[in-house]
Tab-separated table of C-alpha atoms and ligand atoms in Angstrom:
chain	number	residue	atom	x	y	z
A	591	MET	CA	89.251	117.945	101.665
A	592	VAL	CA	92.682	116.406	100.795
A	593	ASP	CA	95.209	114.519	103.090
A	594	VAL	CA	98.419	113.348	102.011
A	595	ILE	CA	100.512	110.391	102.839
A	596	LEU	CA	104.150	110.719	101.659
A	597	GLY	CA	107.692	109.304	102.483
A	598	LEU	CA	110.078	111.519	104.498
A	599	GLN	CA	113.317	109.547	103.770
A	600	TRP	CA	114.675	107.843	100.609
A	601	GLY	CA	111.587	105.802	99.853
A	602	ASP	CA	110.292	102.413	101.111
A	603	GLU	CA	109.123	103.931	104.478
A	604	GLY	CA	106.103	101.578	104.295
A	605	LYS	CA	103.733	103.989	102.513
A	606	GLY	CA	101.702	101.203	100.838
A	607	LYS	CA	100.778	99.650	104.142
A	608	ILE	CA	99.797	102.892	105.590
A	609	VAL	CA	97.645	104.016	102.699
A	610	ASP	CA	95.988	100.440	102.667
A	611	TYR	CA	95.393	101.184	106.333
A	612	PHE	CA	93.935	104.642	106.013
A	613	ALA	CA	91.898	103.954	102.794
A	614	PRO	CA	88.709	103.018	104.661
A	615	ASN	CA	88.445	106.751	105.910
A	616	TYR	CA	88.561	108.205	102.317
A	617	ASP	CA	86.641	108.191	99.062
A	618	VAL	CA	89.424	108.612	96.708
A	619	ILE	CA	93.052	107.405	96.844
A	620	ALA	CA	95.218	109.214	94.266
A	621	ARG	CA	98.838	108.656	93.181
A	622	PHE	CA	100.225	112.222	92.245
A	623	GLN	CA	103.782	111.471	91.028
A	624	GLY	CA	106.349	108.750	90.175
A	625	GLY	CA	105.884	105.674	88.068
A	626	ALA	CA	106.776	102.018	88.260
A	627	ASN	CA	109.874	102.917	89.996
A	628	ALA	CA	107.635	102.634	93.254
A	629	GLY	CA	107.104	99.387	94.901
A	630	HIS	CA	104.404	99.581	97.609
A	631	THR	CA	103.924	96.454	99.580
A	632	LEU	CA	100.537	95.597	101.038
A	633	TYR	CA	99.396	92.471	102.955
A	634	VAL	CA	95.846	91.573	101.931
A	635	ASN	CA	94.140	88.736	103.778
A	636	GLY	CA	97.741	87.516	104.500
A	637	GLN	CA	98.937	87.724	100.916
A	638	LYS	CA	101.759	89.828	99.894
A	639	VAL	CA	101.174	92.193	96.974
A	640	VAL	CA	103.534	94.855	95.457
A	641	LEU	CA	101.920	97.651	93.637
A	642	HIS	CA	104.007	99.835	91.285
A	643	GLN	CA	101.391	101.843	89.380
A	644	ILE	CA	98.014	101.256	90.944
A	645	PRO	CA	97.183	103.450	94.018
A	646	SER	CA	97.220	101.351	97.364
A	647	GLY	CA	93.440	101.796	97.865
A	648	ILE	CA	92.516	99.211	95.247
A	649	PHE	CA	91.698	96.530	97.717
A	650	HIS	CA	88.891	98.548	99.251
A	651	GLU	CA	85.748	98.136	97.529
A	652	ASP	CA	83.851	101.305	96.532
A	653	LYS	CA	86.961	103.512	96.852
A	654	ILE	CA	87.920	105.352	93.836
A	655	ASN	CA	91.619	105.084	92.791
A	656	LEU	CA	93.045	107.710	90.511
A	657	ILE	CA	96.414	107.677	88.575
A	658	GLY	CA	96.906	111.496	88.453
A	659	ASN	CA	98.564	113.710	85.806
A	660	GLY	CA	101.897	113.969	87.706
A	661	VAL	CA	102.386	110.234	87.319
A	662	VAL	CA	104.390	108.759	84.352
A	663	LEU	CA	102.538	105.636	83.318
A	664	ASP	CA	104.137	102.306	82.417
A	665	ALA	CA	101.361	100.491	80.673
A	666	VAL	CA	103.250	97.174	80.668
A	667	THR	CA	103.557	97.172	84.592
A	668	LEU	CA	99.958	98.454	84.838
A	669	LYS	CA	98.620	95.442	82.849
A	670	LYS	CA	100.540	92.863	84.795
A	671	GLU	CA	99.376	94.525	88.079
A	672	CYS	CA	95.716	94.569	86.856
A	673	GLU	CA	95.973	90.896	86.141
A	674	LYS	CA	97.408	90.283	89.696
A	675	VAL	CA	94.670	92.277	91.461
A	676	ALA	CA	91.980	90.685	89.254
A	677	SER	CA	93.249	87.249	90.290
A	678	MET	CA	92.512	88.436	93.866
A	679	GLY	CA	88.997	89.143	92.946
A	680	ILE	CA	89.269	92.852	92.474
A	681	ASP	CA	87.140	94.472	89.735
A	682	TYR	CA	89.824	97.150	88.940
A	683	LYS	CA	87.962	98.426	85.914
A	684	LYS	CA	85.136	99.570	88.305
A	685	ASN	CA	87.241	101.838	90.506
A	686	LEU	CA	90.434	102.688	88.689
A	687	TYR	CA	90.738	105.849	86.816
A	688	ILE	CA	93.444	107.453	84.882
A	689	SER	CA	94.131	111.072	84.179
A	690	GLU	CA	94.352	111.847	80.395
A	691	ARG	CA	97.272	114.204	81.232
A	692	ALA	CA	99.559	111.415	82.749
A	693	HIS	CA	102.631	110.882	80.461
A	694	LEU	CA	103.364	107.545	78.955
A	695	ILE	CA	106.586	105.655	79.599
A	696	LEU	CA	107.652	104.396	76.161
A	697	PRO	CA	109.873	101.402	75.467
A	698	THR	CA	112.739	103.898	74.409
A	699	HIS	CA	112.566	105.671	77.607
A	700	ARG	CA	113.458	102.396	79.346
A	701	ALA	CA	116.358	101.931	76.931
A	702	LEU	CA	117.491	105.562	77.411
A	703	ASP	CA	117.403	105.096	81.202
A	704	LYS	CA	119.698	102.100	80.786
A	705	ALA	CA	122.003	103.653	78.270
A	706	SER	CA	122.315	106.833	80.398
A	707	GLU	CA	123.194	104.745	83.502
A	708	LEU	CA	125.712	102.698	81.599
A	709	ALA	CA	127.362	105.775	80.318
A	710	LYS	CA	127.689	107.225	83.845
A	711	GLY	CA	129.721	104.245	85.131
A	712	ASN	CA	130.704	104.733	88.632
A	713	GLU	CA	128.634	107.814	88.875
A	714	LYS	CA	125.381	106.223	88.059
A	715	ILE	CA	122.263	107.137	90.011
A	716	GLY	CA	121.379	103.533	90.641
A	717	SER	CA	118.009	104.135	88.818
A	718	THR	CA	115.306	101.463	88.812
A	719	LEU	CA	115.663	101.515	85.004
A	720	LYS	CA	111.974	101.895	84.579
A	721	GLY	CA	112.462	104.862	82.142
A	722	ILE	CA	111.283	107.399	84.873
A	723	GLY	CA	114.141	110.002	84.100
A	724	PRO	CA	113.678	110.028	80.299
A	725	ALA	CA	109.885	110.126	80.550
A	726	TYR	CA	109.870	113.207	82.861
A	727	MET	CA	112.627	114.935	80.565
A	728	ASP	CA	110.322	114.417	77.540
A	729	LYS	CA	107.431	115.976	79.697
A	730	THR	CA	109.379	118.987	80.678
A	731	GLY	CA	111.107	119.071	77.409
A	732	ARG	CA	107.596	119.039	75.758
A	733	ASN	CA	107.961	116.053	73.578
A	734	GLY	CA	106.096	113.141	75.514
A	735	LEU	CA	102.907	111.392	74.769
A	736	ARG	CA	100.069	111.367	77.210
A	737	VAL	CA	97.486	108.883	77.985
A	738	GLY	CA	94.794	111.169	76.356
A	739	ASP	CA	96.881	111.026	73.130
A	740	LEU	CA	96.021	107.361	72.835
A	741	LEU	CA	92.470	108.322	71.774
A	742	ASP	CA	93.790	110.484	69.094
A	743	LYS	CA	94.212	109.123	65.429
A	744	GLY	CA	97.697	110.699	65.212
A	745	PHE	CA	99.042	108.634	68.121
A	746	ILE	CA	101.093	106.196	65.873
A	747	SER	CA	102.819	109.003	63.937
A	748	GLN	CA	103.432	110.995	67.098
A	749	TYR	CA	105.162	107.750	68.447
A	750	ILE	CA	107.280	107.155	65.392
A	751	LYS	CA	108.531	110.803	65.491
A	752	ILE	CA	109.562	110.473	69.207
A	753	ARG	CA	111.101	107.019	68.607
A	754	LEU	CA	113.275	108.382	65.783
A	755	LYS	CA	114.485	111.148	68.177
A	756	HIS	CA	115.092	108.648	70.982
A	757	GLN	CA	116.960	106.301	68.383
A	758	ARG	CA	119.421	109.064	67.521
A	759	LEU	CA	120.014	109.594	71.275
A	760	LEU	CA	120.470	105.783	71.846
A	761	ASP	CA	122.875	105.751	68.918
A	762	SER	CA	124.984	108.505	70.585
A	763	TYR	CA	125.207	106.320	73.583
A	764	ASN	CA	126.139	103.448	71.208
A	765	PHE	CA	123.209	101.524	72.687
A	766	GLN	CA	122.845	98.165	70.729
A	767	GLU	CA	120.123	96.253	72.504
A	768	ASP	CA	117.118	95.131	70.459
A	769	ILE	CA	114.001	96.616	72.164
A	770	SER	CA	111.525	95.208	69.750
A	771	ALA	CA	109.998	92.749	72.528
A	772	TRP	CA	109.486	95.770	74.669
A	773	GLU	CA	107.707	97.602	71.951
A	774	ASP	CA	105.437	94.517	71.260
A	775	GLU	CA	104.544	94.362	74.947
A	776	PHE	CA	104.080	98.020	75.035
A	777	PHE	CA	101.571	98.111	72.137
A	778	GLU	CA	99.694	95.119	73.487
A	779	SER	CA	99.439	96.937	77.013
A	780	ILE	CA	98.184	100.314	75.683
A	781	GLU	CA	95.359	98.546	73.986
A	782	LEU	CA	94.094	97.698	77.628
A	783	LEU	CA	94.526	101.416	78.560
A	784	ARG	CA	91.640	102.266	76.088
A	785	ASP	CA	89.210	100.321	78.055
A	786	PHE	CA	89.967	102.282	81.197
A	787	LYS	CA	88.169	105.277	82.572
A	788	ILE	CA	90.399	107.967	81.145
A	789	VAL	CA	89.385	111.200	82.828
A	790	ASN	CA	90.100	114.739	83.055
A	791	GLY	CA	91.807	114.278	86.451
A	792	GLU	CA	91.653	117.813	87.682
A	793	TYR	CA	87.934	118.356	87.081
A	794	PHE	CA	87.253	114.853	88.352
A	795	ILE	CA	89.095	115.281	91.647
A	796	ASN	CA	87.853	118.782	92.309
A	797	ASP	CA	84.316	117.893	91.602
A	798	LYS	CA	84.646	115.089	94.244
A	799	ILE	CA	86.161	117.586	96.735
A	800	GLN	CA	83.228	119.979	95.902
A	801	GLN	CA	80.790	117.146	96.841
A	802	GLY	CA	82.503	116.799	100.132
A	803	LYS	CA	84.323	113.510	99.330
A	804	LYS	CA	87.723	112.910	101.111
A	805	VAL	CA	90.707	112.468	99.067
A	806	LEU	CA	93.972	110.710	100.188
A	807	ALA	CA	97.087	111.565	98.047
A	808	GLU	CA	99.555	108.756	97.944
A	809	GLY	CA	103.229	109.669	97.521
A	810	ALA	CA	105.924	107.592	95.954
A	811	GLN	CA	109.512	107.664	96.631
A	812	GLY	CA	110.535	110.004	99.477
A	813	SER	CA	111.335	113.539	100.262
A	814	MET	CA	115.271	113.056	100.084
A	815	LEU	CA	114.560	111.724	96.573
A	816	ASP	CA	112.753	114.806	95.443
A	817	VAL	CA	114.102	116.432	92.289
A	818	ASP	CA	114.554	119.795	93.937
A	819	PHE	CA	115.188	118.982	97.570
A	820	GLY	CA	116.709	115.543	97.496
A	821	THR	CA	120.381	114.579	97.457
A	822	PHE	CA	120.738	115.779	93.743
A	823	PRO	CA	121.792	114.277	91.285
A	824	PHE	CA	121.020	111.192	93.204
A	825	VAL	CA	117.279	111.695	93.097
A	826	THR	CA	114.290	110.766	91.136
A	827	SER	CA	112.964	113.039	88.529
A	828	SER	CA	109.516	114.150	90.028
A	829	SER	CA	108.303	116.199	92.997
A	830	THR	CA	107.784	113.798	95.748
A	831	ILE	CA	106.876	116.428	98.431
A	832	SER	CA	103.572	117.871	99.334
A	833	ALA	CA	103.756	120.553	96.609
A	834	GLY	CA	103.709	117.807	94.072
A	835	VAL	CA	100.106	117.018	95.209
A	836	CYS	CA	99.082	120.276	93.735
A	837	THR	CA	100.760	119.894	90.376
A	838	GLY	CA	100.430	116.200	90.249
A	839	LEU	CA	96.548	116.205	90.795
A	840	GLY	CA	95.439	119.688	90.031
A	841	ILE	CA	94.524	120.476	93.571
A	842	ALA	CA	94.803	123.918	95.210
A	843	PRO	CA	97.049	124.143	98.292
A	844	GLN	CA	94.203	125.382	100.492
A	845	LYS	CA	92.490	122.077	99.834
A	846	ILE	CA	95.204	120.146	101.679
A	847	LYS	CA	94.643	119.482	105.368
A	848	ASP	CA	96.786	116.777	107.002
A	849	VAL	CA	100.193	115.780	105.662
A	850	TYR	CA	101.082	112.507	107.116
A	851	GLY	CA	104.954	111.789	106.913
A	852	VAL	CA	105.998	108.200	106.886
A	853	SER	CA	109.379	107.502	108.377
A	854	LYS	CA	110.931	104.319	109.405
A	855	ALA	CA	112.348	104.049	112.983
A	856	TYR	CA	115.708	103.780	111.361
A	857	CYS	CA	116.802	104.750	107.693
A	858	THR	CA	117.339	102.928	104.345
A	859	ARG	CA	118.441	103.892	100.878
A	860	VAL	CA	118.476	101.898	97.749
A	861	GLY	CA	120.763	103.065	94.856
A	862	SER	CA	123.570	105.439	94.930
A	863	GLY	CA	124.119	108.766	96.528
A	864	PRO	CA	124.875	110.326	100.200
A	865	PHE	CA	123.547	108.538	103.144
A	866	PRO	CA	125.097	110.337	106.246
A	867	THR	CA	123.973	107.593	108.781
A	868	GLU	CA	124.659	104.624	106.830
A	869	LEU	CA	125.979	101.680	108.730
A	870	ASN	CA	128.711	99.593	106.904
A	871	ASP	CA	129.095	97.198	109.637
A	872	GLU	CA	127.425	94.243	111.354
A	873	THR	CA	124.528	96.330	112.755
A	874	GLY	CA	123.653	97.625	109.255
A	875	GLU	CA	123.728	94.038	108.128
A	876	LEU	CA	121.661	92.949	110.984
A	877	ILE	CA	118.954	95.585	110.268
A	878	ARG	CA	118.923	94.618	106.552
A	879	LYS	CA	118.444	90.936	107.624
A	880	ILE	CA	115.834	91.506	110.164
A	881	GLY	CA	113.945	94.186	108.375
A	882	SER	CA	114.145	92.172	105.090
A	883	GLU	CA	115.654	95.299	103.476
A	884	PHE	CA	115.642	94.324	99.816
A	885	GLY	CA	113.975	96.478	97.161
A	886	ALA	CA	110.328	95.864	96.349
A	887	THR	CA	110.839	96.826	92.642
A	888	THR	CA	114.396	95.597	91.922
A	889	GLY	CA	115.223	93.228	94.634
A	890	ARG	CA	118.459	95.173	95.383
A	891	PRO	CA	119.777	95.103	98.993
A	892	ARG	CA	118.754	98.414	100.676
A	893	ARG	CA	121.716	100.257	102.565
A	894	CYS	CA	120.646	100.710	106.257
A	895	GLY	CA	121.484	103.161	108.924
A	896	TRP	CA	120.233	105.195	111.878
A	897	ILE	CA	117.254	107.582	111.788
A	898	ASP	CA	118.539	110.881	110.614
A	899	LEU	CA	116.791	113.771	112.525
A	900	VAL	CA	118.489	116.455	110.513
A	901	ALA	CA	117.226	115.184	107.175
A	902	LEU	CA	113.717	114.447	108.805
A	903	ASN	CA	113.426	118.013	110.229
A	904	PHE	CA	114.099	119.181	106.715
A	905	ALA	CA	111.576	116.933	105.224
A	906	CYS	CA	108.977	118.018	107.836
A	907	MET	CA	109.697	121.677	106.849
A	908	ILE	CA	109.476	121.446	103.087
A	909	ASN	CA	106.373	119.083	103.349
A	910	GLY	CA	104.399	120.954	106.091
A	911	VAL	CA	104.153	117.686	107.849
A	912	THR	CA	101.384	117.661	110.530
A	913	LYS	CA	101.702	114.010	111.741
A	914	ILE	CA	104.360	111.540	111.602
A	915	ILE	CA	103.769	107.730	111.142
A	916	MET	CA	106.761	105.671	112.318
A	917	THR	CA	107.028	102.229	110.668
A	918	LYS	CA	109.065	99.196	111.146
A	919	THR	CA	109.673	99.905	114.751
A	920	ASP	CA	109.653	96.137	115.405
A	921	ILE	CA	112.743	95.793	113.438
A	922	LEU	CA	114.695	97.408	116.226
A	923	ASP	CA	113.143	95.032	118.921
A	924	THR	CA	116.373	93.090	119.444
A	925	LEU	CA	118.967	95.734	119.313
A	926	PRO	CA	120.688	96.674	122.758
A	927	GLU	CA	121.714	100.187	121.635
A	928	LEU	CA	120.125	102.653	119.014
A	929	ASN	CA	121.398	105.965	117.721
A	930	VAL	CA	119.730	108.877	116.269
A	931	CYS	CA	121.559	111.554	114.165
A	932	THR	CA	120.937	115.082	115.754
A	933	ALA	CA	123.407	117.031	113.546
A	934	TYR	CA	125.966	116.773	110.743
A	935	ASN	CA	129.718	117.518	111.395
A	936	ILE	CA	130.697	119.193	108.143
A	937	ASN	CA	134.489	119.939	107.829
A	938	GLY	CA	134.916	119.955	111.472
A	939	GLU	CA	131.854	122.144	112.429
A	940	GLU	CA	128.348	121.020	113.833
A	941	LYS	CA	125.454	121.983	111.434
A	942	ASN	CA	121.712	121.236	111.849
A	943	TYR	CA	120.781	121.721	108.216
A	944	VAL	CA	120.840	119.650	105.108
A	945	PRO	CA	123.749	121.239	102.985
A	946	PHE	CA	123.497	122.018	99.146
A	947	GLN	CA	125.429	118.859	98.290
A	948	MET	CA	126.816	116.095	100.412
A	949	THR	CA	129.391	114.359	98.185
A	950	GLN	CA	132.155	117.028	97.974
A	951	VAL	CA	132.383	117.662	101.857
A	952	LYS	CA	133.453	115.573	104.761
A	953	LEU	CA	130.248	114.870	106.534
A	954	ASP	CA	129.928	112.877	109.740
A	955	PRO	CA	126.687	112.251	111.643
A	956	VAL	CA	126.636	113.366	115.350
A	957	LEU	CA	124.934	110.537	117.082
A	958	LYS	CA	122.910	110.405	120.352
A	959	SER	CA	122.612	107.000	121.843
A	960	PHE	CA	119.590	105.254	123.341
A	961	ALA	CA	119.088	101.997	125.262
A	962	GLY	CA	117.221	99.552	123.088
A	963	TRP	CA	113.913	98.143	124.327
A	964	GLN	CA	114.723	94.494	123.632
A	965	THR	CA	111.205	93.349	123.742
A	966	ASP	CA	108.926	91.796	121.080
A	967	ILE	CA	106.371	94.546	120.384
A	968	THR	CA	104.737	92.902	117.297
A	969	ALA	CA	101.588	91.823	119.110
A	970	MET	CA	101.032	95.065	121.127
A	971	SER	CA	98.212	97.323	120.061
A	972	GLU	CA	98.183	99.948	122.926
A	973	TYR	CA	100.657	102.906	123.400
A	974	GLU	CA	100.513	102.326	127.054
A	975	SER	CA	101.892	98.779	126.932
A	976	LEU	CA	104.960	99.710	124.710
A	977	PRO	CA	108.395	99.455	126.533
A	978	GLN	CA	109.571	102.589	128.328
A	979	ASN	CA	112.798	102.646	126.356
A	980	MET	CA	110.758	102.775	123.131
A	981	LYS	CA	108.727	105.680	124.556
A	982	ASN	CA	111.884	107.512	125.277
A	983	TYR	CA	113.125	107.029	121.798
A	984	ILE	CA	109.843	108.293	120.267
A	985	ASP	CA	109.595	111.229	122.777
A	986	TYR	CA	113.082	112.406	121.955
A	987	ILE	CA	112.174	112.296	118.124
A	988	ASN	CA	108.809	114.233	118.788
A	989	LYS	CA	110.540	116.950	120.630
A	990	PHE	CA	113.352	117.209	118.230
A	991	LEU	CA	111.033	117.392	115.127
A	992	LYS	CA	108.327	119.414	117.005
A	993	VAL	CA	105.824	117.257	114.851
A	994	PRO	CA	104.112	114.347	116.832
A	995	VAL	CA	104.606	110.705	116.032
A	996	LYS	CA	100.902	109.857	115.883
A	997	PHE	CA	100.952	106.253	114.579
A	998	ILE	CA	103.559	103.428	115.291
A	999	SER	CA	103.717	100.556	112.870
A	1000	ASN	CA	104.848	97.436	114.509
A	1001	GLY	CA	104.558	94.885	111.679
A	1002	PRO	CA	103.758	94.510	108.018
A	1003	GLY	CA	100.051	93.447	108.661
A	1004	ARG	CA	97.193	95.873	108.204
A	1005	ASP	CA	96.398	95.705	111.859
A	1006	GLN	CA	99.778	96.178	113.282
A	1007	ILE	CA	99.571	99.861	113.993
A	1008	ILE	CA	99.303	101.636	117.330
A	1009	LEU	CA	97.861	105.026	117.921
A	1010	ALA	CA	100.246	107.164	119.962
B	1076	LIG	P1	106.794	101.875	100.420
B	1076	LIG	O1	107.515	101.749	99.141
B	1076	LIG	O2	107.039	103.027	101.138
B	1076	LIG	O3	105.401	101.296	100.238
B	1076	LIG	O4	107.551	100.578	101.135
B	1076	LIG	P2	107.980	99.129	100.776
B	1076	LIG	O5	106.848	98.263	100.420
B	1076	LIG	O6	109.000	99.398	99.520
B	1076	LIG	O7	108.849	98.637	101.762
B	1076	LIG	C1	108.352	98.472	103.071
B	1076	LIG	C2	108.498	97.049	103.561
B	1076	LIG	O8	108.255	97.014	105.015
B	1076	LIG	C3	107.412	96.222	102.958
B	1076	LIG	O9	108.024	94.835	102.916
B	1076	LIG	C4	106.290	96.171	104.127
B	1076	LIG	O10	105.574	95.040	104.066
B	1076	LIG	C5	107.150	96.312	105.314
B	1076	LIG	N1	106.640	96.966	106.425
B	1076	LIG	C6	105.860	98.111	106.578
B	1076	LIG	N2	105.543	98.547	107.740
B	1076	LIG	C7	106.120	97.678	108.555
B	1076	LIG	C8	106.212	97.470	109.943
B	1076	LIG	O11	105.842	98.238	110.737
B	1076	LIG	N3	107.108	96.316	110.421
B	1076	LIG	C9	107.696	95.581	109.525
B	1076	LIG	N4	108.380	94.449	110.131
B	1076	LIG	N5	107.526	95.639	108.227
B	1076	LIG	C10	106.741	96.638	107.684
B	1077	LIG	P1	108.891	103.777	96.613
B	1077	LIG	O1	107.572	104.471	96.176
B	1077	LIG	C1	113.262	103.768	97.065
B	1077	LIG	C2	115.513	105.445	93.880
B	1077	LIG	C3	116.353	104.703	92.962
B	1077	LIG	C4	117.562	105.397	92.635
B	1077	LIG	C5	116.857	106.802	92.387
B	1077	LIG	C6	116.366	107.196	91.029
B	1077	LIG	O2	108.749	102.272	96.618
B	1077	LIG	O3	109.406	104.306	97.959
B	1077	LIG	P2	114.620	106.282	89.328
B	1077	LIG	O4	114.134	104.825	88.893
B	1077	LIG	O5	113.478	107.121	89.906
B	1077	LIG	O6	115.200	107.028	88.240
B	1077	LIG	O7	115.621	106.156	90.465
B	1077	LIG	O8	115.658	106.818	93.246
B	1077	LIG	N1	114.142	105.127	94.011
B	1077	LIG	C7	113.482	104.620	94.960
B	1077	LIG	N2	114.069	104.107	96.096
B	1077	LIG	N3	111.780	103.622	96.921
B	1077	LIG	C8	111.333	104.069	95.679
B	1077	LIG	O9	109.984	104.088	95.442
B	1077	LIG	C9	112.265	104.581	94.771
B	1077	LIG	N4	111.991	104.969	93.544
B	1077	LIG	C10	113.129	105.439	93.029
B	1077	LIG	O10	116.708	103.400	93.615
B	1077	LIG	O11	118.399	105.598	93.570
B	1078	LIG	MG1	108.902	100.856	97.990
């Protein structure tokens, strides 16, 4: 049996905290897509940790953590992260497994990401510059190197071939930066990979399922950044939705039971691209300040806005969300008034769907206002004790989406979560 935890918005919904909270109920925690563009924040014994490559179940002893085939692996980041978790007393070598089919992010992928973004100028995606796009391009273009290739004697000659190809591309961008330091780090880091449990991920995970073990698939990014269904071209390069669990781990769709969709009580986006409910005013500024909305991977300020029920409805549909987990509700504690977006006004007409593209049309959010609860909820642990105005807000969202909000997160701590 497999359950999924994934983001319903533009990433950073709080997936890391939620996976860490749910992990004790599962045997295997598996990342199925994305790479070091992800930044999943956890608080372990009060200490903040940001994970980019390692699944967020790593701090639970005896839980297997798998980096699936759908992930693009940054060995340099992985090495640093392993050192970090080891310093916190975790024997990562015991419980961390890597699929041999996961593609490697090469130093030239990072350079190509940077060169491509520079060339785009004002139209840049706002990529995290971790090499994600170029690595997935090489995967679908059938060029890339996979973790399993490391064990092959021909690895270096394959690497040199791809590097040459990339160099020609970099030359066409007139990219001049010296990447030899990145290469040194890369070769040092892939040595560490050889010591890992490199497995055939699809047999590995299906054997576990066969034995009755419970698997939790951990998504990165969010549904609105999905390569097919997100706000293209301002998206990431992987399938961030529940369908990505099947291709990213080798799991059949019937094996998936619950799809937990994580959404903030408001909305954020980092990087460029459409964001219908964005607040370019003091309220947006206030939410950024109270919510510490700065990227966990790049430190960039996150754009903030009201919760967007049109986009959430769409995300629930394409993912088959069974339960919603609403995070960062406490960030709205002091606001006198809240808004939710119930429709898009596109060229003067009200629409309740996400359009093909949002950049060439005039799109305004239709907002419904709610009175804020203006109560500190961070120490509350029972649904009954939550302020009525908050219940009204959540009830409305429940009814609109026709999917229940089952968990309410009211702080970054592991224990700050309320069952609705
Ligand atoms: P992820 O990428 O989805 O794992 O989310 P990030 O870690 O990038 O960003 C979420 C941020 O919000 C982190 O700093 C979390 O510690 C924090 N966080 C998660 N849930 C809550 C919550 O309910 N309340 C507050 N105040 N912070 C939260
Ligand atoms: P987590 O897992 C928020 C955004 C980038 C950029 C776009 C493409 O922490 O939620 P990429 O580097 O993938 O080519 O960037 O996607 N992005 C994220 N935004 N959270 C993330 O991950 C993100 N991963 C990528 O900012 O707009
Ligand atoms: Mg994040």
